[in-house]
Short mmCIF file of C-alpha atoms in Angstrom, two decimals:
data_model
loop_
_atom_site.label_atom_id
_atom_site.label_comp_id
_atom_site.label_asym_id
_atom_site.label_seq_id
_atom_site.Cartn_x
_atom_site.Cartn_y
_atom_site.Cartn_z
CA MET H 1 -20.96 10.46 -37.19
CA ASN H 2 -17.49 9.01 -37.49
CA PRO H 3 -16.12 7.11 -34.55
CA PRO H 4 -13.56 9.13 -32.58
CA ASP H 5 -9.94 8.64 -33.49
CA LEU H 6 -8.72 6.87 -30.39
CA SER H 7 -5.14 6.71 -31.58
CA ILE H 8 -4.69 10.39 -30.79
CA LEU H 9 -5.37 9.75 -27.12
CA PRO H 10 -2.21 9.08 -25.18
CA GLY H 11 -1.90 6.01 -23.04
CA ILE H 12 -2.97 5.83 -19.46
CA PRO H 13 0.05 6.20 -17.17
CA ARG H 14 -0.31 3.18 -14.98
CA ALA H 15 3.22 1.85 -14.70
CA ALA H 16 4.43 2.85 -11.27
CA GLU H 17 2.19 2.87 -8.24
CA GLY H 18 4.63 4.83 -6.10
CA PRO H 19 3.92 6.35 -2.72
CA LEU H 20 0.66 8.13 -1.91
CA PHE H 21 2.43 11.47 -1.81
CA ARG H 22 5.64 11.97 -3.73
CA GLU H 23 6.79 14.94 -1.69
CA PRO H 24 5.86 16.29 1.73
CA TRP H 25 4.22 19.40 0.27
CA GLU H 26 1.71 17.23 -1.57
CA ALA H 27 0.64 15.66 1.70
CA GLN H 28 0.40 19.05 3.40
CA ALA H 29 -1.62 20.56 0.59
CA PHE H 30 -3.91 17.56 0.57
CA ALA H 31 -4.42 17.69 4.33
CA MET H 32 -5.09 21.42 4.38
CA ALA H 33 -7.93 21.17 1.87
CA VAL H 34 -9.44 18.23 3.73
CA HIS H 35 -9.10 20.03 7.05
CA LEU H 36 -10.66 23.26 5.79
CA ARG H 37 -13.54 21.26 4.28
CA ASP H 38 -13.96 19.46 7.62
CA ARG H 39 -14.15 22.85 9.31
CA GLY H 40 -16.75 24.09 6.89
CA LEU H 41 -14.79 26.73 4.97
CA PHE H 42 -16.11 25.12 1.78
CA SER H 43 -18.12 22.10 0.67
CA TRP H 44 -17.00 19.11 -1.38
CA LYS H 45 -19.03 20.48 -4.24
CA GLU H 46 -17.21 23.80 -4.13
CA TRP H 47 -13.94 21.94 -3.88
CA ALA H 48 -14.68 19.71 -6.88
CA GLN H 49 -15.63 22.76 -8.93
CA ALA H 50 -12.47 24.59 -7.91
CA ILE H 51 -10.10 21.76 -8.74
CA GLY H 52 -12.03 20.84 -11.87
CA ALA H 53 -11.63 24.40 -13.13
CA GLU H 54 -7.94 24.35 -12.27
CA ILE H 55 -7.40 21.09 -14.18
CA SER H 56 -9.24 22.39 -17.25
CA ALA H 57 -7.23 25.60 -17.19
CA ALA H 58 -3.97 23.64 -16.94
CA GLN H 59 -4.98 21.49 -19.89
CA GLN H 60 -5.74 24.62 -21.90
CA ARG H 61 -2.22 25.78 -21.14
CA GLY H 62 -0.85 22.55 -22.53
CA ASP H 63 -0.42 20.39 -19.43
CA PRO H 64 -0.74 16.79 -20.65
CA ASP H 65 -2.33 16.20 -17.24
CA LEU H 66 -1.07 12.70 -16.64
CA GLY H 67 -1.90 12.73 -12.96
CA ASP H 68 1.62 13.66 -11.90
CA THR H 69 0.73 17.36 -11.82
CA TYR H 70 -2.44 16.68 -9.86
CA TYR H 71 -1.29 18.21 -6.58
CA LEU H 72 -0.10 21.31 -8.40
CA HIS H 73 -3.68 21.79 -9.51
CA TRP H 74 -4.81 20.91 -6.01
CA LEU H 75 -2.62 23.62 -4.52
CA SER H 76 -3.69 26.28 -7.02
CA ALA H 77 -7.34 25.44 -6.39
CA LEU H 78 -6.78 25.65 -2.66
CA GLU H 79 -5.09 29.04 -2.88
CA LYS H 80 -7.89 30.45 -4.99
CA LEU H 81 -10.65 29.05 -2.83
CA VAL H 82 -9.02 30.27 0.37
CA VAL H 83 -8.74 33.76 -1.10
CA ALA H 84 -12.28 33.65 -2.55
CA LYS H 85 -13.61 32.69 0.88
CA GLY H 86 -11.77 35.58 2.48
CA ALA H 87 -9.73 33.26 4.70
CA ALA H 88 -6.49 34.83 3.50
CA SER H 89 -5.52 37.61 1.15
CA ALA H 90 -3.59 36.86 -2.00
CA ARG H 91 -1.06 39.44 -0.85
CA ALA H 92 -0.48 37.74 2.49
CA LEU H 93 0.11 34.44 0.71
CA VAL H 94 2.68 35.95 -1.65
CA GLU H 95 4.46 37.86 1.11
CA THR H 96 4.60 34.82 3.35
CA ARG H 97 5.83 32.67 0.50
CA ASP H 98 8.66 35.13 -0.11
CA ALA H 99 9.46 35.24 3.60
CA TRP H 100 9.76 31.45 3.64
CA ASP H 101 12.01 31.68 0.59
CA ARG H 102 14.33 34.13 2.35
CA ALA H 103 14.31 32.00 5.48
CA ALA H 104 15.23 28.91 3.47
CA ARG H 105 18.08 30.61 1.67
CA ALA H 106 19.47 31.90 4.96
CA THR H 107 19.38 28.47 6.58
CA PRO H 108 22.36 26.14 6.15
CA HIS H 109 21.63 22.67 4.84
CA GLY H 110 20.49 20.22 7.41
CA ARG H 111 19.05 22.78 9.81
CA PRO H 112 15.34 23.24 10.25
CA ILE H 113 14.05 26.24 8.36
CA GLU H 114 12.21 28.70 10.53
CA LEU H 115 10.27 31.72 9.55
CA CYS H 116 11.72 35.05 10.64
CA VAL H 117 10.02 37.22 13.19
CA GLU H 118 9.50 40.01 10.65
CA VAL H 119 6.70 38.04 9.06
CA LYS H 120 3.32 38.74 10.53
CA PRO H 121 0.84 38.01 7.78
CA SER H 122 -2.56 39.37 8.50
CA MET O 1 12.37 30.45 18.08
CA ALA O 2 12.51 33.33 15.71
CA HIS O 3 15.71 34.56 14.20
CA ASP O 4 16.39 37.73 12.39
CA HIS O 5 17.53 36.44 9.06
CA ASP O 6 18.28 39.90 7.75
CA HIS O 7 21.65 39.83 9.47
CA HIS O 8 23.23 36.59 8.50
CA ASP O 9 26.51 37.77 7.03
CA HIS O 10 28.36 35.32 9.22
CA ASP O 11 26.52 32.48 7.50
CA HIS O 12 27.59 33.33 4.01
CA HIS O 13 30.17 30.58 3.86
CA HIS O 14 27.32 28.09 4.29
CA GLU O 15 25.25 27.08 1.37
CA GLY O 16 21.65 28.14 1.95
CA SER O 17 18.74 25.74 1.67
CA GLU O 18 16.30 25.94 -1.16
CA LEU O 19 12.64 25.07 -1.20
CA SER O 20 10.69 24.60 -4.39
CA ASP O 21 8.08 27.16 -5.34
CA VAL O 22 5.24 24.79 -4.49
CA ALA O 23 6.75 23.88 -1.13
CA LEU O 24 7.02 27.60 -0.35
CA ARG O 25 3.41 28.21 -1.35
CA VAL O 26 2.21 25.37 0.83
CA ARG O 27 4.18 26.70 3.79
CA ALA O 28 2.75 30.15 3.18
CA LEU O 29 -0.81 28.82 3.20
CA GLU O 30 -0.21 26.86 6.37
CA THR O 31 1.45 29.81 8.12
CA VAL O 32 -1.25 32.30 7.23
CA LEU O 33 -4.16 29.99 7.97
CA THR O 34 -2.62 28.77 11.23
CA GLN O 35 -2.12 32.33 12.42
CA LYS O 36 -5.74 33.00 11.65
CA GLY O 37 -6.77 29.97 13.67
CA LEU O 38 -8.29 28.29 10.59
CA VAL O 39 -5.79 25.46 10.47
CA ASP O 40 -4.52 23.28 13.28
CA PRO O 41 -1.13 21.83 12.25
CA ALA O 42 -1.64 18.79 14.48
CA ALA O 43 -4.86 18.01 12.64
CA LEU O 44 -2.99 18.13 9.34
CA ASP O 45 -0.55 15.50 10.59
CA MET O 46 -3.43 13.30 11.67
CA ILE O 47 -5.11 13.60 8.28
CA VAL O 48 -1.92 12.62 6.45
CA ASP O 49 -1.37 9.70 8.81
CA THR O 50 -4.95 8.53 8.33
CA TYR O 51 -4.66 8.34 4.56
CA GLU O 52 -1.13 6.99 4.55
CA THR O 53 -1.71 4.21 7.03
CA LYS O 54 -5.35 3.65 7.96
CA VAL O 55 -7.62 4.13 4.99
CA GLY O 56 -7.13 2.10 1.86
CA PRO O 57 -8.58 -0.49 -0.47
CA ARG O 58 -8.44 -3.20 2.21
CA ASN O 59 -11.54 -1.53 3.65
CA GLY O 60 -13.37 -1.87 0.36
CA ALA O 61 -12.18 -5.46 0.03
CA ARG O 62 -13.84 -6.29 3.33
CA VAL O 63 -17.07 -4.70 2.15
CA VAL O 64 -17.02 -6.73 -1.05
CA ALA O 65 -16.19 -9.98 0.74
CA ARG O 66 -19.03 -9.40 3.19
CA ALA O 67 -21.43 -8.83 0.31
CA TRP O 68 -20.27 -12.08 -1.29
CA ILE O 69 -21.11 -14.18 1.74
CA ASP O 70 -24.06 -12.29 3.20
CA PRO O 71 -26.99 -11.78 0.79
CA ALA O 72 -28.88 -9.56 3.24
CA PHE O 73 -25.85 -7.27 3.58
CA LYS O 74 -25.44 -7.22 -0.18
CA ALA O 75 -29.06 -6.15 -0.60
CA ARG O 76 -28.55 -3.32 1.87
CA LEU O 77 -25.29 -2.37 0.17
CA LEU O 78 -26.91 -2.04 -3.25
CA GLU O 79 -29.81 -0.16 -1.70
CA ASP O 80 -27.73 2.43 0.17
CA GLY O 81 -23.98 1.98 -0.20
CA ALA O 82 -22.77 4.51 2.34
CA LYS O 83 -25.17 3.25 4.99
CA ALA O 84 -24.26 -0.43 4.60
CA ILE O 85 -20.55 0.41 4.44
CA GLY O 86 -21.06 2.23 7.72
CA GLU O 87 -22.09 -1.08 9.31
CA LEU O 88 -18.46 -2.19 8.92
CA GLY O 89 -17.28 1.01 10.55
CA TYR O 90 -16.16 2.83 7.41
CA GLY O 91 -17.38 6.26 6.49
CA GLY O 92 -16.73 9.92 6.88
CA ARG O 93 -15.23 12.36 4.49
CA GLY O 94 -15.36 11.39 0.85
CA GLY O 95 -17.86 8.69 1.65
CA GLU O 96 -20.97 10.63 2.52
CA HIS O 97 -22.77 9.16 -0.47
CA ILE O 98 -21.52 5.98 -2.07
CA ALA O 99 -23.43 3.97 -4.64
CA VAL O 100 -22.38 0.36 -5.08
CA VAL O 101 -22.83 -1.06 -8.57
CA GLU O 102 -22.84 -4.79 -9.10
CA ASN O 103 -21.05 -6.66 -11.86
CA THR O 104 -22.91 -9.61 -13.32
CA SER O 105 -22.32 -11.91 -16.26
CA ALA O 106 -24.30 -9.41 -18.35
CA VAL O 107 -23.07 -6.07 -16.98
CA HIS O 108 -19.61 -4.76 -16.17
CA ASN O 109 -19.32 -1.48 -14.27
CA MET O 110 -16.44 0.94 -14.39
CA VAL O 111 -15.89 4.15 -12.46
CA VAL O 112 -14.28 7.42 -13.51
CA CYS O 113 -14.36 11.02 -12.40
CA THR O 114 -14.34 13.03 -15.61
CA LEU O 115 -14.06 16.36 -13.79
CA CYS O 116 -11.27 15.73 -11.31
CA SER O 117 -10.77 12.69 -9.10
CA CYS O 118 -13.86 12.08 -6.95
CA TYR O 119 -13.34 8.71 -5.34
CA PRO O 120 -14.84 6.81 -2.38
CA TRP O 121 -12.04 7.51 0.11
CA PRO O 122 -13.28 5.52 3.13
CA VAL O 123 -13.28 2.28 1.16
CA LEU O 124 -10.53 2.81 -1.40
CA GLY O 125 -8.18 5.38 0.12
CA LEU O 126 -6.82 7.99 -2.27
CA PRO O 127 -6.92 7.38 -6.01
CA PRO O 128 -3.91 6.15 -7.99
CA VAL O 129 -2.15 8.52 -10.37
CA TRP O 130 -3.72 7.02 -13.49
CA TYR O 131 -7.22 7.60 -12.13
CA LYS O 132 -6.41 11.30 -11.95
CA SER O 133 -4.89 11.44 -15.44
CA ALA O 134 -6.60 13.04 -18.42
CA PRO O 135 -6.16 9.95 -20.62
CA TYR O 136 -8.12 7.78 -18.20
CA ARG O 137 -10.72 10.46 -17.50
CA SER O 138 -11.47 10.90 -21.18
CA ARG O 139 -10.91 7.40 -22.51
CA ALA O 140 -12.98 5.69 -19.86
CA VAL O 141 -15.98 7.45 -21.34
CA ILE O 142 -15.10 7.32 -25.04
CA ASP O 143 -13.61 3.84 -25.18
CA PRO O 144 -14.21 1.84 -22.01
CA ARG O 145 -13.59 -1.47 -23.75
CA GLY O 146 -10.20 -0.25 -24.94
CA VAL O 147 -9.32 0.95 -21.44
CA LEU O 148 -10.25 -2.42 -20.00
CA LYS O 149 -8.03 -4.07 -22.58
CA ASP O 150 -5.15 -1.83 -21.46
CA PHE O 151 -5.73 -3.13 -17.96
CA GLY O 152 -5.74 -6.70 -19.23
CA VAL O 153 -9.47 -7.31 -19.15
CA THR O 154 -11.25 -8.63 -22.20
CA LEU O 155 -14.99 -8.87 -21.99
CA SER O 156 -17.13 -10.67 -24.49
CA ASP O 157 -19.10 -8.42 -26.79
CA ASP O 158 -22.43 -9.24 -25.23
CA VAL O 159 -21.38 -7.86 -21.85
CA GLU O 160 -22.74 -4.36 -21.41
CA ILE O 161 -20.26 -1.86 -19.97
CA ARG O 162 -21.64 0.86 -17.76
CA VAL O 163 -19.38 3.79 -16.94
CA TRP O 164 -20.21 5.75 -13.81
CA ASP O 165 -19.04 9.32 -13.42
CA SER O 166 -18.18 9.97 -9.78
CA THR O 167 -18.92 13.42 -8.43
CA SER O 168 -18.48 15.13 -5.11
CA GLU O 169 -22.08 14.22 -4.38
CA MET O 170 -22.09 10.58 -5.46
CA ARG O 171 -19.08 8.33 -5.54
CA TYR O 172 -19.16 4.78 -6.88
CA LEU O 173 -17.76 1.45 -5.79
CA VAL O 174 -17.89 -1.60 -8.03
CA LEU O 175 -19.00 -4.89 -6.51
CA PRO O 176 -17.07 -7.38 -8.63
CA MET O 177 -18.26 -10.91 -9.31
CA ARG O 178 -17.17 -13.52 -6.83
CA PRO O 179 -14.54 -15.76 -8.44
CA GLY O 180 -15.54 -19.37 -9.03
CA GLY O 181 -14.01 -22.06 -6.88
CA THR O 182 -14.36 -20.03 -3.69
CA GLU O 183 -17.66 -21.50 -2.50
CA ASP O 184 -16.36 -22.64 0.90
CA TRP O 185 -14.11 -19.62 1.50
CA ASP O 186 -14.58 -17.35 4.50
CA GLU O 187 -14.79 -13.58 4.43
CA GLU O 188 -11.18 -12.93 5.28
CA LYS O 189 -9.84 -15.24 2.61
CA LEU O 190 -12.21 -13.80 0.04
CA ALA O 191 -11.14 -10.25 0.88
CA ASP O 192 -7.60 -11.14 -0.19
CA LEU O 193 -8.86 -11.67 -3.73
CA VAL O 194 -10.40 -8.23 -3.97
CA THR O 195 -8.04 -5.74 -5.56
CA ARG O 196 -8.40 -1.99 -5.64
CA ASP O 197 -8.63 -2.00 -9.43
CA SER O 198 -11.44 -4.54 -9.35
CA MET O 199 -13.45 -2.12 -7.18
CA ILE O 200 -12.83 0.69 -9.69
CA GLY O 201 -13.96 -1.73 -12.36
CA VAL O 202 -10.81 -1.82 -14.46
CA SER O 203 -9.85 -5.35 -13.53
CA GLN O 204 -11.28 -8.56 -12.11
CA PRO O 205 -10.67 -9.94 -8.64
CA LEU O 206 -7.74 -12.32 -8.31
CA ALA O 207 -8.35 -15.95 -9.09
CA PRO O 208 -8.20 -18.40 -6.19
CA GLY O 209 -4.59 -19.51 -5.82
CA ALA O 210 -3.20 -16.19 -7.06
CA ARG O 211 -2.42 -15.27 -3.45
CA THR O 212 -1.32 -17.72 -0.82
#
């Protein structure tokens, strides 16, 4: 067997250490998965499988997967697992996302964004 | 404090705010799960604070330094990593099962998670970006010597490299070799030489004198 051609593998992105979370949503998404695991909604094993599958799927779609998209995969895995476990419906997540979007657009810069009363996801 | 945002004509001269798609999705998850009583927002804040300020590689450095000066502790550490680490007060999520692998003059250990980013949180905190990247996850297995070179470590050819694949069920911590010239050093001083990367196995501890 020929040795693998290592030159085709891109370099490891290790330049900047940066902050733990680059944006607040990354921290929130991280904490939610940890919290739900703590509360027993799923196990570490289920979590590792979910995020592993998400990462593979992203790579198939052409994500170079350099670690900077990691929390995107984290969030997608979390959404799927939450729905699979029956903790929330996919529809409620989409509707609530859209409600937050409307709330944001209706809120002037610098003011806290609050969700409107119309939203009562079930 | 709910407002009816359907009637905001008077606000049209303001520029609205915009949240990214991912930020919106995260808010949606939190809203729905909080309303269902599955998520406690205060607990989320505590989790973020814990990993931003309390848990990090300094914990692992203390474990390594203790092992360097206390042979009985080191024996317990190699026997059952998570249990011995618990003696120093570290443990909990992401550290339920930790195996500690010892570097010697004949063997160098390196840790990767080929699937995702399993990592011993209680002793190392959260993994760096490169640990989560596909190049590291694949190259660490295919070409560990080349990866070490990228990190500035050159090992002689007769040193065996062992690559450990962390999983959700078993996470690994490397016990690096104690640097020479530190024979009379105490635990605290030794801990300053122990870097995060040396506990992942992609670098060596600092040499004495590298930190003052």
